[in-house]
Amino acid sequence: MCCFSQPVVSVNSTKIFARSAVSPRQYIVYSMALEAKNDLAMILPLPIAQGAGENALEFISLKEYAKFFDDLLSGFPVPITKGGRGVFSAASESANSLVVHAVGNFEASFVPTLNDFSRLDKRFQIPPSSWAKLPQYKTYGFAVFKLKAGEQDVHPMAFSFPRSDASKLFFPTVHIHDGEVHTTAEFDHVLYAQGHPPESLDFHGWRESERSAKNFMKIAQSKNIISSDEHCYQKMLIGNLPNKDTWLARF
């Protein structure tokens, strides 16, 4: 799922799409249903290539393609789940604050290192003690989407970033919903992916769409995040599972 800077009432129906872009970059599109009592941030840790800098992450607006995941689901014969999305809030006013990007209906920032979280409003930070329990994120960067209190239903969040390991696709699925890091968590996820020729990903255990993406996706509206001639693949993560990120490697 993702990490939140404040406790949430509920979060479910998470959907994540991933595909390789021009090496070493990767696309991610993210959606969920969320209810929260307070303004907060959704934080996605990302295995960013070292030395990539503050402009490494490129946010992509899918405001005009709110049905991105609905169309993805239509490529598979059996409906899996319904979805929801999140909204945004104001940016930090610090003189040394991180750049705030308007991404369709979102406001978002890229936090290049853990130390740079101090440049965000405290409402949008996760306690250092939580990150200390996740040492794998010491070298990560972070996509931060600022969300408003209440129930939100907005368009999917999308971006690309340079991976530290271009041989794998990365899905941010670690949960931090209450400031604590638990060894297991309740998952309600549908993951989607595409290959990027000539790479051959190990889709063992994934469902394959019946047709290529151009038959059920709006390629232009996806800002070419979707590859028109490739099939899509789907995997469900449901129930109490190990609280970790998900990787899809090549053969």
PDB file of C-alpha atoms in Angstrom, residues 77-167:
ATOM      1  CA  PRO A  77     -12.376 -11.422 -17.881  1.00  0.00           C
ATOM      2  CA  VAL A  78     -13.314 -11.384 -14.169  1.00  0.00           C
ATOM      3  CA  PRO A  79     -13.808  -8.104 -12.220  1.00  0.00           C
ATOM      4  CA  ILE A  80     -11.585  -7.983  -9.101  1.00  0.00           C
ATOM      5  CA  THR A  81     -12.276  -4.859  -7.062  1.00  0.00           C
ATOM      6  CA  LYS A  82     -13.613  -1.347  -7.064  1.00  0.00           C
ATOM      7  CA  GLY A  83     -11.301   1.576  -6.419  1.00  0.00           C
ATOM      8  CA  GLY A  84     -10.929   5.015  -4.931  1.00  0.00           C
ATOM      9  CA  ARG A  85      -8.305   7.722  -4.823  1.00  0.00           C
ATOM     10  CA  GLY A  86      -6.873  10.497  -2.662  1.00  0.00           C
ATOM     11  CA  VAL A  87      -6.613  14.294  -2.682  1.00  0.00           C
ATOM     12  CA  PHE A  88      -4.091  16.952  -1.695  1.00  0.00           C
ATOM     13  CA  SER A  89      -3.311  19.771   0.682  1.00  0.00           C
ATOM     14  CA  ALA A  90      -1.071  22.845   1.044  1.00  0.00           C
ATOM     15  CA  ALA A  91       2.715  22.860   0.850  1.00  0.00           C
ATOM     16  CA  SER A  92       5.330  23.669   3.453  1.00  0.00           C
ATOM     17  CA  GLU A  93       6.106  27.381   3.703  1.00  0.00           C
ATOM     18  CA  SER A  94       9.728  26.948   4.760  1.00  0.00           C
ATOM     19  CA  ALA A  95      12.246  29.058   2.853  1.00  0.00           C
ATOM     20  CA  ASN A  96      14.151  25.839   2.187  1.00  0.00           C
ATOM     21  CA  SER A  97      11.070  23.831   1.307  1.00  0.00           C
ATOM     22  CA  LEU A  98      11.016  21.236  -1.434  1.00  0.00           C
ATOM     23  CA  VAL A  99       9.502  22.025  -4.803  1.00  0.00           C
ATOM     24  CA  VAL A 100       5.727  21.519  -4.926  1.00  0.00           C
ATOM     25  CA  HIS A 101       4.349  20.188  -8.203  1.00  0.00           C
ATOM     26  CA  ALA A 102       0.772  20.685  -9.405  1.00  0.00           C
ATOM     27  CA  VAL A 103      -0.076  17.311 -10.945  1.00  0.00           C
ATOM     28  CA  GLY A 104      -3.607  17.549 -12.257  1.00  0.00           C
ATOM     29  CA  ASN A 105      -5.693  17.798  -9.071  1.00  0.00           C
ATOM     30  CA  PHE A 106      -2.725  16.911  -6.839  1.00  0.00           C
ATOM     31  CA  GLU A 107       0.046  18.704  -5.060  1.00  0.00           C
ATOM     32  CA  ALA A 108       3.118  16.537  -4.714  1.00  0.00           C
ATOM     33  CA  SER A 109       6.785  16.739  -3.803  1.00  0.00           C
ATOM     34  CA  PHE A 110       9.830  14.589  -4.302  1.00  0.00           C
ATOM     35  CA  VAL A 111      11.932  14.060  -1.163  1.00  0.00           C
ATOM     36  CA  PRO A 112      15.371  12.930  -2.393  1.00  0.00           C
ATOM     37  CA  THR A 113      16.639  11.527   0.939  1.00  0.00           C
ATOM     38  CA  LEU A 114      15.379  10.747   4.443  1.00  0.00           C
ATOM     39  CA  ASN A 115      17.179  13.839   5.767  1.00  0.00           C
ATOM     40  CA  ASP A 116      15.158  16.041   3.416  1.00  0.00           C
ATOM     41  CA  PHE A 117      11.874  15.232   5.197  1.00  0.00           C
ATOM     42  CA  SER A 118      12.727  18.087   7.578  1.00  0.00           C
ATOM     43  CA  ARG A 119      11.954  20.407   4.666  1.00  0.00           C
ATOM     44  CA  LEU A 120       8.284  19.350   4.723  1.00  0.00           C
ATOM     45  CA  ASP A 121       5.563  20.460   7.124  1.00  0.00           C
ATOM     46  CA  LYS A 122       5.640  18.185  10.223  1.00  0.00           C
ATOM     47  CA  ARG A 123       2.119  16.969   9.405  1.00  0.00           C
ATOM     48  CA  PHE A 124       3.563  15.311   6.332  1.00  0.00           C
ATOM     49  CA  GLN A 125       6.482  13.539   8.004  1.00  0.00           C
ATOM     50  CA  ILE A 126       6.797  10.043   9.449  1.00  0.00           C
ATOM     51  CA  PRO A 127       8.685   9.790  12.767  1.00  0.00           C
ATOM     52  CA  PRO A 128      12.408   8.976  12.368  1.00  0.00           C
ATOM     53  CA  SER A 129      11.869   6.036  14.728  1.00  0.00           C
ATOM     54  CA  SER A 130       9.643   4.417  12.095  1.00  0.00           C
ATOM     55  CA  TRP A 131      12.194   4.835   9.329  1.00  0.00           C
ATOM     56  CA  ALA A 132      14.861   3.397  11.662  1.00  0.00           C
ATOM     57  CA  LYS A 133      12.946   0.105  11.532  1.00  0.00           C
ATOM     58  CA  LEU A 134      13.188   0.113   7.730  1.00  0.00           C
ATOM     59  CA  PRO A 135      16.938   0.324   7.063  1.00  0.00           C
ATOM     60  CA  GLN A 136      16.432  -0.583   3.401  1.00  0.00           C
ATOM     61  CA  TYR A 137      15.138   2.962   2.857  1.00  0.00           C
ATOM     62  CA  LYS A 138      18.349   4.711   3.903  1.00  0.00           C
ATOM     63  CA  THR A 139      19.280   5.229   0.258  1.00  0.00           C
ATOM     64  CA  TYR A 140      15.739   5.699  -1.112  1.00  0.00           C
ATOM     65  CA  GLY A 141      13.922   8.768  -2.377  1.00  0.00           C
ATOM     66  CA  PHE A 142      10.245   9.457  -1.643  1.00  0.00           C
ATOM     67  CA  ALA A 143       7.205  10.605  -3.619  1.00  0.00           C
ATOM     68  CA  VAL A 144       4.941  12.596  -1.281  1.00  0.00           C
ATOM     69  CA  PHE A 145       1.288  13.359  -2.082  1.00  0.00           C
ATOM     70  CA  LYS A 146      -0.501  15.702   0.318  1.00  0.00           C
ATOM     71  CA  LEU A 147      -4.042  14.551   1.107  1.00  0.00           C
ATOM     72  CA  LYS A 148      -7.010  16.235   2.757  1.00  0.00           C
ATOM     73  CA  ALA A 149      -9.089  14.888   5.611  1.00  0.00           C
ATOM     74  CA  GLY A 150     -12.233  12.947   4.756  1.00  0.00           C
ATOM     75  CA  GLU A 151     -13.028  10.519   1.971  1.00  0.00           C
ATOM     76  CA  GLN A 152     -11.438  11.279  -1.387  1.00  0.00           C
ATOM     77  CA  ASP A 153     -12.058  10.051  -4.897  1.00  0.00           C
ATOM     78  CA  VAL A 154      -9.741  11.650  -7.459  1.00  0.00           C
ATOM     79  CA  HIS A 155      -7.702  10.645 -10.473  1.00  0.00           C
ATOM     80  CA  PRO A 156      -4.727   8.216 -10.204  1.00  0.00           C
ATOM     81  CA  MET A 157      -1.267   9.439  -9.213  1.00  0.00           C
ATOM     82  CA  ALA A 158       1.527   8.817 -11.729  1.00  0.00           C
ATOM     83  CA  PHE A 159       5.236   9.458 -12.061  1.00  0.00           C
ATOM     84  CA  SER A 160       8.496   8.055 -13.402  1.00  0.00           C
ATOM     85  CA  PHE A 161      11.834   7.746 -11.632  1.00  0.00           C
ATOM     86  CA  PRO A 162      15.350   6.373 -12.274  1.00  0.00           C
ATOM     87  CA  ARG A 163      15.741   3.008 -10.530  1.00  0.00           C
ATOM     88  CA  SER A 164      18.820   1.893  -8.695  1.00  0.00           C
ATOM     89  CA  ASP A 165      18.329  -1.557 -10.289  1.00  0.00           C
ATOM     90  CA  ALA A 166      16.916  -1.453 -13.829  1.00  0.00           C
ATOM     91  CA  SER A 167      16.598  -5.253 -13.959  1.00  0.00           C
TER      92      SER A 167
END
